Tab-separated table of C-alpha atoms and ligand atoms in Angstrom:
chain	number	residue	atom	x	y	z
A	1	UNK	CA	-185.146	-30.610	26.842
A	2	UNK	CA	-181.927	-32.881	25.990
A	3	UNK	CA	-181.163	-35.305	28.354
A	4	UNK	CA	-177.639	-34.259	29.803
A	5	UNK	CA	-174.989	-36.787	28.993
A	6	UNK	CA	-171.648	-36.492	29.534
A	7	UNK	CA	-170.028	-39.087	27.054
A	8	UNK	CA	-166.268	-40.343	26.231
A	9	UNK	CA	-163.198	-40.413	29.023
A	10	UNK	CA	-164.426	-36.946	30.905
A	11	UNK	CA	-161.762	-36.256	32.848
A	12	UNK	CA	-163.429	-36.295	36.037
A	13	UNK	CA	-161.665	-35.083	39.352
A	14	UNK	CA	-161.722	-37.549	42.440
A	15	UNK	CA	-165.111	-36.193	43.590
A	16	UNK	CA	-166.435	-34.302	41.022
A	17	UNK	CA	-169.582	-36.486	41.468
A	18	UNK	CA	-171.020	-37.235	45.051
A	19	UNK	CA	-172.254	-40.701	44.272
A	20	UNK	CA	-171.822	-43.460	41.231
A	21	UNK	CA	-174.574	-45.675	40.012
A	22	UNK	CA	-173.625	-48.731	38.277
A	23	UNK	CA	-176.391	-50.356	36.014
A	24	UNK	CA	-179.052	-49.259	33.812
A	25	UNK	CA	-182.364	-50.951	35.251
A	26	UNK	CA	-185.121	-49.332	36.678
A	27	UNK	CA	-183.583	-49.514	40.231
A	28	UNK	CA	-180.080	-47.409	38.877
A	29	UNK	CA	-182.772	-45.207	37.434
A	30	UNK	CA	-184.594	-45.228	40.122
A	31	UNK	CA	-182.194	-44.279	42.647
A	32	UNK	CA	-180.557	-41.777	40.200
A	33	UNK	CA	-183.587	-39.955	40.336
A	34	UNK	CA	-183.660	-40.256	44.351
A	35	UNK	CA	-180.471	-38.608	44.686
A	36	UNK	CA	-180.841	-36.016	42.523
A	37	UNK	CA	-183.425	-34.960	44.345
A	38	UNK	CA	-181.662	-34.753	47.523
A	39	UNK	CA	-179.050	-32.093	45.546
A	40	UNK	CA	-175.916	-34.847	45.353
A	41	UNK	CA	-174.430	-34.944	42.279
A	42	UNK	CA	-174.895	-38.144	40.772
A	43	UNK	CA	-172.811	-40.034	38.169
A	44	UNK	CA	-175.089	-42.491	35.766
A	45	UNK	CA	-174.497	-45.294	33.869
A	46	UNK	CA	-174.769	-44.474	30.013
A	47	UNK	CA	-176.614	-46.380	27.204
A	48	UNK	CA	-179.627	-47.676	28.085
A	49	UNK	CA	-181.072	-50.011	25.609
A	50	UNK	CA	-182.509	-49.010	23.008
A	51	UNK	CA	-186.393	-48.442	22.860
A	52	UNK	CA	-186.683	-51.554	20.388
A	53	UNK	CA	-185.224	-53.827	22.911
A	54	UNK	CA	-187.430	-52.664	25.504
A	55	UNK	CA	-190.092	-53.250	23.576
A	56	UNK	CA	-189.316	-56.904	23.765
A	57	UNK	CA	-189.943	-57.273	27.230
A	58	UNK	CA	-193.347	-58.339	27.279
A	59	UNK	CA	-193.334	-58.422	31.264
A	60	UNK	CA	-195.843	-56.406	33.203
A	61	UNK	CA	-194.398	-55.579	36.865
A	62	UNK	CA	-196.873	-55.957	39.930
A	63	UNK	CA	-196.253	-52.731	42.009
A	64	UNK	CA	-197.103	-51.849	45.325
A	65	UNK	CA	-198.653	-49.026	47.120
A	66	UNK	CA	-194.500	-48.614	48.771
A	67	UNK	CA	-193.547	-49.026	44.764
A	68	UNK	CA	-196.058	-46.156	43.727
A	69	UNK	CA	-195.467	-43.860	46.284
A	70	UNK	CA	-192.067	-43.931	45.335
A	71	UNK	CA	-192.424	-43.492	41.637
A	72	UNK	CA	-195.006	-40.636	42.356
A	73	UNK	CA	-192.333	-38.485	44.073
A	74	UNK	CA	-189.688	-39.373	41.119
A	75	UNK	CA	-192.470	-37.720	38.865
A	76	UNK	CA	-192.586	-41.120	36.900
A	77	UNK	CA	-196.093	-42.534	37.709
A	78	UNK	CA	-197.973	-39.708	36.235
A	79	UNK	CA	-195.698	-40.239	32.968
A	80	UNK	CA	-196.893	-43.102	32.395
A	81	UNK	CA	-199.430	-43.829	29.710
A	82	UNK	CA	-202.962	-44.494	31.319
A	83	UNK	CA	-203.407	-47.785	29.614
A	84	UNK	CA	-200.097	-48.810	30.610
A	85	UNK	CA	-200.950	-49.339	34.283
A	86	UNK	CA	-203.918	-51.789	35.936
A	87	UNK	CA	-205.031	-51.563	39.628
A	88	UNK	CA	-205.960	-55.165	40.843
A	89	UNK	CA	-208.585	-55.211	43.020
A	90	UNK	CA	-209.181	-58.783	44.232
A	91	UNK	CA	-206.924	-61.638	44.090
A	92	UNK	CA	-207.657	-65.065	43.567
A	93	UNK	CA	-205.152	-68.075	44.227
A	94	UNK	CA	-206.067	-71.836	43.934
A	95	UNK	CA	-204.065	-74.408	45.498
A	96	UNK	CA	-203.844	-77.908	44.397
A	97	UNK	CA	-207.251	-79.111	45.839
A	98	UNK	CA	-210.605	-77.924	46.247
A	99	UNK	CA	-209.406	-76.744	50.101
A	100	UNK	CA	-207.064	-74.670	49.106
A	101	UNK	CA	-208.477	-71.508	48.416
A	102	UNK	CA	-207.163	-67.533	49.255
A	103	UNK	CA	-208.613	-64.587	48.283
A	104	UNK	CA	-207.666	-61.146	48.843
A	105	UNK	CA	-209.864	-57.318	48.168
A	106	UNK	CA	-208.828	-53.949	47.939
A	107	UNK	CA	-212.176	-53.645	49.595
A	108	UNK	CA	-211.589	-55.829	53.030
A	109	UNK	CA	-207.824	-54.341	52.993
A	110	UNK	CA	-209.500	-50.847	53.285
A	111	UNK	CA	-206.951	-49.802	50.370
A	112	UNK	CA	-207.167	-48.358	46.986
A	113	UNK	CA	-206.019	-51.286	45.192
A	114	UNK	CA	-203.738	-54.294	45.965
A	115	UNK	CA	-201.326	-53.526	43.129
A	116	UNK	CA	-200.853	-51.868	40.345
A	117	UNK	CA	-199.765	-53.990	36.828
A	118	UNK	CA	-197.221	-52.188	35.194
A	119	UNK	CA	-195.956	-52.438	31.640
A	120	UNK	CA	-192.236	-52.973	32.128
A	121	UNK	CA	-191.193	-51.408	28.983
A	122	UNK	CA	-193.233	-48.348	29.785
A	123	UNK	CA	-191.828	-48.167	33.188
A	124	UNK	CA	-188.125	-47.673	31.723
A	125	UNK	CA	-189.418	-45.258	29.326
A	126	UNK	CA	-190.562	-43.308	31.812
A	127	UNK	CA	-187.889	-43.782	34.111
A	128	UNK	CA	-185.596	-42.178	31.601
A	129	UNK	CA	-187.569	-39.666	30.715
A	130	UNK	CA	-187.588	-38.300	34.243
A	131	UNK	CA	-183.988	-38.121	33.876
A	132	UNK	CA	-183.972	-34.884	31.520
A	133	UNK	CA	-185.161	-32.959	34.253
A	134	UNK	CA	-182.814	-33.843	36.635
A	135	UNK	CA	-180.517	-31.840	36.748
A	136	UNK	CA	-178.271	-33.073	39.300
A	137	UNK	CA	-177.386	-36.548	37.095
A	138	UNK	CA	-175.239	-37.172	34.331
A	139	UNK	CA	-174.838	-40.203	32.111
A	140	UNK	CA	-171.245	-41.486	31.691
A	141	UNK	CA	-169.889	-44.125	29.320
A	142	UNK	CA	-166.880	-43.936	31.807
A	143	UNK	CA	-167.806	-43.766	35.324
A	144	UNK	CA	-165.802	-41.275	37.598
A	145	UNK	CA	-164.976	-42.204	41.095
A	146	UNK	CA	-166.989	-40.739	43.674
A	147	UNK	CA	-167.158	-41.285	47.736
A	148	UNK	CA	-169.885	-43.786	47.050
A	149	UNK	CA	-170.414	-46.228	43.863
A	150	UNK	CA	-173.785	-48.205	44.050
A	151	UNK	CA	-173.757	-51.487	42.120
A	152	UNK	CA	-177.533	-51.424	40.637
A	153	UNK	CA	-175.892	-54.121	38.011
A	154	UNK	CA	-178.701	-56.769	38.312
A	155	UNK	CA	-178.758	-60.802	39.191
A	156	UNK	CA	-175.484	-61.190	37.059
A	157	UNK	CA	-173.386	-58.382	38.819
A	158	UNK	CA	-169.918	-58.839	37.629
A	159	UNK	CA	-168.491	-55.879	39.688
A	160	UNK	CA	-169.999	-57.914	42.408
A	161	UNK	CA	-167.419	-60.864	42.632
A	162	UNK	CA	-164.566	-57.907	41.791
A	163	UNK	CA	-165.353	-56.821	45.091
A	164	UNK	CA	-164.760	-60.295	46.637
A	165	UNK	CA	-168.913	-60.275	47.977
A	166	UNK	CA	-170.383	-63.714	48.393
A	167	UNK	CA	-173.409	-64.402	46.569
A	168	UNK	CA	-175.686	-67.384	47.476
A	169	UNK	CA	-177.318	-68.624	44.951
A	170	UNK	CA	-179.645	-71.670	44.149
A	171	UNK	CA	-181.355	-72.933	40.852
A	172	UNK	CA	-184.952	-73.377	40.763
A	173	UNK	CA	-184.993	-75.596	38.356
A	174	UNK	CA	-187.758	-73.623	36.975
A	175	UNK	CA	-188.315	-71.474	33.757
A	176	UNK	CA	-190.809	-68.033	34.412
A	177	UNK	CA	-192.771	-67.638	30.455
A	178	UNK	CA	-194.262	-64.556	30.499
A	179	UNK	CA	-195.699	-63.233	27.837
A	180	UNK	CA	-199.443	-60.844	27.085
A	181	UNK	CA	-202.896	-62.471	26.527
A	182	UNK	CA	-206.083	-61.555	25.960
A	183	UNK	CA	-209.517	-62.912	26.884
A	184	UNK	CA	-213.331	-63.111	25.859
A	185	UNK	CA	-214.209	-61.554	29.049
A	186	UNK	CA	-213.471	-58.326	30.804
A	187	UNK	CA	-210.496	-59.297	33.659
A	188	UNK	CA	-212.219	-56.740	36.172
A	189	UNK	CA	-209.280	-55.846	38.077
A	190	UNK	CA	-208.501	-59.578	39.409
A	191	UNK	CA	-205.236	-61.161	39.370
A	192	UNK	CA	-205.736	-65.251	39.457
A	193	UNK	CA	-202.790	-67.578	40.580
A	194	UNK	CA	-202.502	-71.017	40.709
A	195	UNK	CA	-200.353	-73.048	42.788
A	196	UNK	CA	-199.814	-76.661	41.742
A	197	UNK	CA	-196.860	-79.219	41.447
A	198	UNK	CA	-195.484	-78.538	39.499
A	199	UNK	CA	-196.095	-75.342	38.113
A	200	UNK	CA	-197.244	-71.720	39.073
A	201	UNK	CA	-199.141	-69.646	37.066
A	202	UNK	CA	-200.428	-65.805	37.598
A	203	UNK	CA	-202.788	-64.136	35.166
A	204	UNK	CA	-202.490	-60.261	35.964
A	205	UNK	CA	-205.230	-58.346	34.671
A	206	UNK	CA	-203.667	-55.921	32.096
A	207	UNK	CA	-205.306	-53.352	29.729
A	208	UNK	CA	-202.794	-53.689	26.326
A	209	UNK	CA	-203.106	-54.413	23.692
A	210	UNK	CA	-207.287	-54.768	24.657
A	211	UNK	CA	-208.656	-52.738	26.926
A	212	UNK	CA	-209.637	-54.677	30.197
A	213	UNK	CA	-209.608	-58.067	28.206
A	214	UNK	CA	-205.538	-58.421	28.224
A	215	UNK	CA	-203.482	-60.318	30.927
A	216	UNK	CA	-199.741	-61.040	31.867
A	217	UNK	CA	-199.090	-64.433	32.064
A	218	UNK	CA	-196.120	-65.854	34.361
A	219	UNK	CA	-195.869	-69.247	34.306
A	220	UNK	CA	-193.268	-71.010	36.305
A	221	UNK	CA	-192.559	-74.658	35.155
A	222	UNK	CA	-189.979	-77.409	35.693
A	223	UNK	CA	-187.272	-76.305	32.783
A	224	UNK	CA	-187.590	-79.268	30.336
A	225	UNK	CA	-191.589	-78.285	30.478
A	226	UNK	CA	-191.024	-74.797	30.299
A	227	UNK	CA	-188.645	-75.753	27.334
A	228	UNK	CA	-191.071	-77.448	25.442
A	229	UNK	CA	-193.571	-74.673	25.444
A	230	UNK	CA	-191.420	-72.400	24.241
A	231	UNK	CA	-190.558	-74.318	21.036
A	232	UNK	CA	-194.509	-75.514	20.375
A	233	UNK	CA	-196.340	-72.837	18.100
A	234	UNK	CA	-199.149	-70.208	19.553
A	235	UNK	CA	-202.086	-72.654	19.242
A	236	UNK	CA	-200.546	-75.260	20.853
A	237	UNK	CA	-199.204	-73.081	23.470
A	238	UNK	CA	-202.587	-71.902	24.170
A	239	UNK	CA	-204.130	-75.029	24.525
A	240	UNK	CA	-202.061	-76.254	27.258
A	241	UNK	CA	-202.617	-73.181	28.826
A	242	UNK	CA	-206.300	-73.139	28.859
A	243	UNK	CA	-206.260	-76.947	29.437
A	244	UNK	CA	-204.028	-76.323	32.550
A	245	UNK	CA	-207.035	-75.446	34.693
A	246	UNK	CA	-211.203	-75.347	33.731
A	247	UNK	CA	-211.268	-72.208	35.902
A	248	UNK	CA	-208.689	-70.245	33.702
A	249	UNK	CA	-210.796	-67.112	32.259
A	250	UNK	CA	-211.891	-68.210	28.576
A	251	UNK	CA	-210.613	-68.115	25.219
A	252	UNK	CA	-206.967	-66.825	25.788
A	253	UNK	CA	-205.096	-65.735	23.076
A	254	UNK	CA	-201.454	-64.990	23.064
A	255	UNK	CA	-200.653	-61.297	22.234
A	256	UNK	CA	-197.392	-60.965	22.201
A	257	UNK	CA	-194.043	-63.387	21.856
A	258	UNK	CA	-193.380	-65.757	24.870
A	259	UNK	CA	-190.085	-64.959	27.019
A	260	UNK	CA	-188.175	-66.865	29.559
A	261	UNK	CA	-186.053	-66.708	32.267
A	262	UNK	CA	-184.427	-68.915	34.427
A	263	UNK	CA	-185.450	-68.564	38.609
A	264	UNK	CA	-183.549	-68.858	41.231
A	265	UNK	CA	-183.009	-67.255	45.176
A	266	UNK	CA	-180.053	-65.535	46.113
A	267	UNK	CA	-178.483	-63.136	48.625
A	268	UNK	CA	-175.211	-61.067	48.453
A	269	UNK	CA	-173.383	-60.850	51.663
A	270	UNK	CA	-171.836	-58.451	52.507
A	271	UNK	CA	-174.201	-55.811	50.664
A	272	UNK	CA	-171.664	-52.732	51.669
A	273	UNK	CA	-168.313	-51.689	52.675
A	274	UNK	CA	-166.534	-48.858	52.695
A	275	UNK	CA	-167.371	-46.467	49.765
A	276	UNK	CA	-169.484	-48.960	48.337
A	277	UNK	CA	-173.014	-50.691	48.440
A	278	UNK	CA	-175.161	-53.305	46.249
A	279	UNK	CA	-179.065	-52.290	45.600
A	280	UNK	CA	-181.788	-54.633	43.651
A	281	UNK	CA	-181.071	-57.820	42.627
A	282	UNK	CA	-177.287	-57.448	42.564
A	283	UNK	CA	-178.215	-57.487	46.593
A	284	UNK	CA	-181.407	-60.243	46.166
A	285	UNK	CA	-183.055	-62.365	43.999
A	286	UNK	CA	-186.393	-63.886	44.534
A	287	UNK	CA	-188.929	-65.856	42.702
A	288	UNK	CA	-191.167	-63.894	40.624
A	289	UNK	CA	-194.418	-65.808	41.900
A	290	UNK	CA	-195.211	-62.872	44.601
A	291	UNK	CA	-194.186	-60.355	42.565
A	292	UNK	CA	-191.915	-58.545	44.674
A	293	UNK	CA	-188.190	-58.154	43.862
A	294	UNK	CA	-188.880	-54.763	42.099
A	295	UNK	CA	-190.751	-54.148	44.635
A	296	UNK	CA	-188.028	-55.057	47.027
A	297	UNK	CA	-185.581	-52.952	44.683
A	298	UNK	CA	-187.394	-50.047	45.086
A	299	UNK	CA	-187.682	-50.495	48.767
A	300	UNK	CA	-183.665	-50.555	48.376
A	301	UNK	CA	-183.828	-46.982	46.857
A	302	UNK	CA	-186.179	-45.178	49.119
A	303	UNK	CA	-184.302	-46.510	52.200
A	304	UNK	CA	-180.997	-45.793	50.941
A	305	UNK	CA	-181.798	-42.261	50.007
A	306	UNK	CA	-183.387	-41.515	53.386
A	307	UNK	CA	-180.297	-42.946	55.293
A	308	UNK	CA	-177.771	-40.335	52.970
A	309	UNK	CA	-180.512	-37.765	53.665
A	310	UNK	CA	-180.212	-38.245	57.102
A	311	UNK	CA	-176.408	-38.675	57.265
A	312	UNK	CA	-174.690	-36.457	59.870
A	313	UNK	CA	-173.084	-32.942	58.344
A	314	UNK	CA	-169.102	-34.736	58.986
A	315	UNK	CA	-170.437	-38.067	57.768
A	316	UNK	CA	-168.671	-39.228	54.259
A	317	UNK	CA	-171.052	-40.450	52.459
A	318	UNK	CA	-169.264	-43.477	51.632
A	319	UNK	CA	-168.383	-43.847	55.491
A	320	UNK	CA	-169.256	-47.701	56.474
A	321	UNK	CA	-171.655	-46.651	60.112
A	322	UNK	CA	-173.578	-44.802	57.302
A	323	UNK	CA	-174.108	-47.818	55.134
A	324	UNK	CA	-174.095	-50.227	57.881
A	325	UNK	CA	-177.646	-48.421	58.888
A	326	UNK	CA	-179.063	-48.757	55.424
A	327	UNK	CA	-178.066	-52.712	55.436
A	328	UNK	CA	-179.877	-53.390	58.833
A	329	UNK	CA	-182.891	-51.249	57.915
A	330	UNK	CA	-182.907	-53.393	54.503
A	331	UNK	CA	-181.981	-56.744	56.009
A	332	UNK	CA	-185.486	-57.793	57.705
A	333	UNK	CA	-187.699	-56.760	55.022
A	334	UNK	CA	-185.566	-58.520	51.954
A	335	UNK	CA	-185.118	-61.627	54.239
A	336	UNK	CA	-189.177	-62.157	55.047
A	337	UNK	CA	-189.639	-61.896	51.184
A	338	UNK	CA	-186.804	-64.566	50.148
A	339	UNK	CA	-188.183	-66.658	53.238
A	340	UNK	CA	-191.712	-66.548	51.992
A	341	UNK	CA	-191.369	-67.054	48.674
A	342	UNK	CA	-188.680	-69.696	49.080
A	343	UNK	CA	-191.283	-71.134	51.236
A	344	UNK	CA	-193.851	-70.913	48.720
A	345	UNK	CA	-191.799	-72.469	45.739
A	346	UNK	CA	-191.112	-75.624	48.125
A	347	UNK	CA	-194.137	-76.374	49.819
A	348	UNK	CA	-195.421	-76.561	46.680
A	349	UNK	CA	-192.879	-78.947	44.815
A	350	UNK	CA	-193.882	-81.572	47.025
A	351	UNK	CA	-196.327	-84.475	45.660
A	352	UNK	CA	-196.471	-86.689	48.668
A	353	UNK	CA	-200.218	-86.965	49.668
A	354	UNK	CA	-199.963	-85.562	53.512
A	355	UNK	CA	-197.725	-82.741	52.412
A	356	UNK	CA	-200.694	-81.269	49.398
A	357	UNK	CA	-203.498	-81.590	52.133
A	358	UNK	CA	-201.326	-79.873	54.369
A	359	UNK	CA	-200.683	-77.378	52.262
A	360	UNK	CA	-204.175	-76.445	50.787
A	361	UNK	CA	-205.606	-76.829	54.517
A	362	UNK	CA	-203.339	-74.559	55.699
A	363	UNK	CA	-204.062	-71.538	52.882
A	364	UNK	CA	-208.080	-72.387	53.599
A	365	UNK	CA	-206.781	-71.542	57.210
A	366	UNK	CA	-204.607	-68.262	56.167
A	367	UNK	CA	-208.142	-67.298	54.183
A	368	UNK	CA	-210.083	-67.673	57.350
A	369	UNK	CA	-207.541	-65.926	59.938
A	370	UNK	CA	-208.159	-62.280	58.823
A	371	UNK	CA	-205.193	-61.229	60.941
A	372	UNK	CA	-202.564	-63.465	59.197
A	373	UNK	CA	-204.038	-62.374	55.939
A	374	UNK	CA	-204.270	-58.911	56.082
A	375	UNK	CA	-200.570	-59.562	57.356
A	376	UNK	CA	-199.415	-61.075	54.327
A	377	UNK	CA	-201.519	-58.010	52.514
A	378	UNK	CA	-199.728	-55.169	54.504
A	379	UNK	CA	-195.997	-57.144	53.465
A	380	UNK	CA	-197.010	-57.127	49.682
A	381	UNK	CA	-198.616	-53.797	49.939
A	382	UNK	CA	-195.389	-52.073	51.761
A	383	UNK	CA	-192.714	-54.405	51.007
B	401	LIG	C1	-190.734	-63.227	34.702
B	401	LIG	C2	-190.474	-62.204	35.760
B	401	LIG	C3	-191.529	-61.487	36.312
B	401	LIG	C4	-191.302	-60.541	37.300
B	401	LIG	N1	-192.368	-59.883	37.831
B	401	LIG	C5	-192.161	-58.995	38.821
B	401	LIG	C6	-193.270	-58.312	39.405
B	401	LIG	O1	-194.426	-58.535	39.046
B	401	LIG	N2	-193.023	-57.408	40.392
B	401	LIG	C7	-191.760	-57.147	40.838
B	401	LIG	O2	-191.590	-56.316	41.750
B	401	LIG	N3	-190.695	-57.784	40.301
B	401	LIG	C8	-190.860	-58.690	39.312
B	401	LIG	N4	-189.785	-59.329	38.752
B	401	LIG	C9	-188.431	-59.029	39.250
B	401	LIG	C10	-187.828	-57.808	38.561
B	401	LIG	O3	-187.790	-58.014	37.170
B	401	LIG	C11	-186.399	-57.559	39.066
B	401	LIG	O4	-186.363	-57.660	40.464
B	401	LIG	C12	-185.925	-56.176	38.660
B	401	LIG	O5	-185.955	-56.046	37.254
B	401	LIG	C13	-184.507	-55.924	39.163
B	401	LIG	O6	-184.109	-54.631	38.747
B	401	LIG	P1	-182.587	-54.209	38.802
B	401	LIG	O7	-182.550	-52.821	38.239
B	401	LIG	O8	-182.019	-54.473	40.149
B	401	LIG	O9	-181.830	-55.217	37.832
B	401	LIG	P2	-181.982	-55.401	36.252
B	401	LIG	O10	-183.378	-55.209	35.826
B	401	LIG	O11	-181.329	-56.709	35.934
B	401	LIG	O12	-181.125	-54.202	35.644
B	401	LIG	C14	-179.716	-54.138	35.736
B	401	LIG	C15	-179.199	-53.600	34.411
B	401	LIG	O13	-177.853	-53.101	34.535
B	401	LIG	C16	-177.063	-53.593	33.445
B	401	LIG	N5	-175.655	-53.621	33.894
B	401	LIG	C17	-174.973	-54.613	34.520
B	401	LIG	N6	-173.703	-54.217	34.785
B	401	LIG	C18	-173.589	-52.934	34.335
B	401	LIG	C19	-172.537	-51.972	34.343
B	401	LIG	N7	-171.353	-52.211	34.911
B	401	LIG	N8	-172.771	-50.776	33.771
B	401	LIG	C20	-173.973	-50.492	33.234
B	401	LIG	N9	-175.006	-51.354	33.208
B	401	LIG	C21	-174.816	-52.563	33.754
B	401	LIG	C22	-177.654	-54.953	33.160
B	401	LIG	O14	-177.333	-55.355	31.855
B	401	LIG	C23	-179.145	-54.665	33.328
B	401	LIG	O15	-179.681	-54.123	32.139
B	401	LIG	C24	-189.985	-60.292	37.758
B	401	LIG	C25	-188.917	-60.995	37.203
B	401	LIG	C26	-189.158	-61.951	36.223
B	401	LIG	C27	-187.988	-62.720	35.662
């Protein structure tokens, strides 16, 4: 079936669409598809990149069980190509001395897996396919007005400072490479972090291109490091890797090209006003090392489409009380992420002696105090 696009100035009348999504990510998508579900008539934005440049992106997102459910109902998970999706089972992170040691299971959690490693590429595909069967959403190359315009634009909004929204944002420092590996030995289903000074590293067990031998590396290093990585050629690059740690798996390969992007943390405020709301990382930005701000994104969509669901039969749906309730139900969840990753990145970009054994004592102790860890479980399983 063709997907329905509605190119060039269509003359649109004032509401001839109920809502208008800004941006062409998997969260625009995303939500597209949420909202066409519901019956509004949603307004898209048109050309997403082409398949080539998706391609490119060698990242592989961790999703969680909140993530999945989601994508199941949007008819996208079941698109997507078996080996394109991992379940990790147990997780493994390493601090900076022998004390610090976590490990999580699917098994102690009582769940069917912790997350699920998902080729971002794939994802989009998928995404987009979904869209020929909705019949309720339209591309434009032009967006029409509507009642309510979501920004979905990503970290580098630039409706966002059009609107005159505040948006908090601190460097890193730090450079994420992520790029595919493969191993000698069969990753079963464990994701292995490593949290030094002053670098991060996550291996995600991945099944492309070799079946339950392949990983997804994200390393997060100081940018003059990260830097020099990048410009070194693949056997150099994997011999700092596998000289980073003796307890890496063995005999990584790279499989792909290495990427990089910049981190930082930010936070839009305010995320809505009248006729108008920010979702994803036009709203929030996080660093990558838990894996969350799709995740958070997501979260964005299914609590966004419940609140319009739910909206009185007067309410406008770009009335502010409407939006207002989506903000607060959003704001708690978003902030504990930023505040425990932020956490993360800094208590581990200290090198002063007291601070490390404080550090690694203290995720010995979260590995020990079942409660506070299957706490931290339940807020990466459910966002
Ligand atoms: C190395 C790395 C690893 C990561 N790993 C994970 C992970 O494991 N799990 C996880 O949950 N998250 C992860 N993330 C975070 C995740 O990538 C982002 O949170 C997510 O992609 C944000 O989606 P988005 O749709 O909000 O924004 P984006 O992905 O940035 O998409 C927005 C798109 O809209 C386009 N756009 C902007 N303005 C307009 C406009 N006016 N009209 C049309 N289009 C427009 C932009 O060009 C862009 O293509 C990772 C991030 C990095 C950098």
């Amino acid at each position: 079936m063709p997907q329905r696009v509605a190119m060039g100035s269509l003359q649109c009348g004032m509401h001839a669409v109920d809502v208008s999504i800004r941006g062409r990510g998997a969260v625009a998508t995303g939500l597209a598809l949420a909202l066409g579900q519901l019956g509004l008539r949603v307004a898209l934005s048109a050309a997403a990149p082409p398949k080539e440049a998706r391609a490119a992106d060698v990242r592989a997102y961790a999703l969680n069980a909140a993530s999945k459910r989601l994508l199941q109902r949007l008819k996208v998970w079941d698109a997507l190509p078996a080996d394109a999706v991992t379940p990790v089972f147990d997780m493994r992170i390493r601090g900076d001395a022998p004390t610090g040691r976590l490990t999580f299971s699917a098994w102690t959690q009582c769940v069917d897996a912790l997350a699920w490693i998902v080729d971002a590429a794939e994802l989009d595909e998928a995404l987009d396919a979904a869209l020929r069967f909705a019949g309720h959403v339209q591309r434009f190359e032009q967006m029409p007005e509507a009642p309510l315009t979501v920004y979905a634009e990503g970290k580098d909004s630039a409706s966002r400072a059009a609107l005159g929204v505040r948006f908090d944002r601190q460097d890193y420092g730090q450079v994420a490479i992520a790029a595919r590996l493969t191993a000698v030995d069969a990753h079963q289903g464990v994701a292995h972090q490593w949290f030094r000074v002053p670098d991060v590293l996550a291996l995600l067990p991945f099944d492309r291109p070799a079946p339950q031998r392949s990983f997804a590396l994200v390393w997060s290093l100081p940018r003059e490091r990260a830097a020099a990585l990048m410009q070194i050629d693949a056997a150099s690059f994997e011999a700092e890797l596998q000289g980073s740690s003796p307890e890496l798996p063995a005999g990584l390969r790279l499989a792909s090209e290495r990427a990089a992007w910049p981190l930082s943390i930010a936070a839009a405020h305010p995320v809505f006003g009248a006729g108008w709301v920010l979702v994803g990382d036009a709203a929030h930005v996080v660093h990558p090392l838990a894996g969350q701000g799709l995740n958070l994104g997501l979260g964005d969509v299914q609590v966004l489409a419940e609140t319009l669901a739910r909206r009185e039969p007067w309410r406008a749906l770009g009335d502010e009380r409407l939006l207002a309730r989506y903000a607060r139900a959003r704001a708690w969840p978003v902030r504990t992420m930023s505040w425990l990753t932020d956490a993360l990145v800094h208590g581990f970009s200290s090198q002063q002696g007291f601070v490390r054994e404080l550090r690694n004592r203290g995720m010995g102790l979260v590995d020990r105090a079942t409660p506070a860890k299957r706490w931290l479980a339940a807020r990466a399983l459910e966002g």
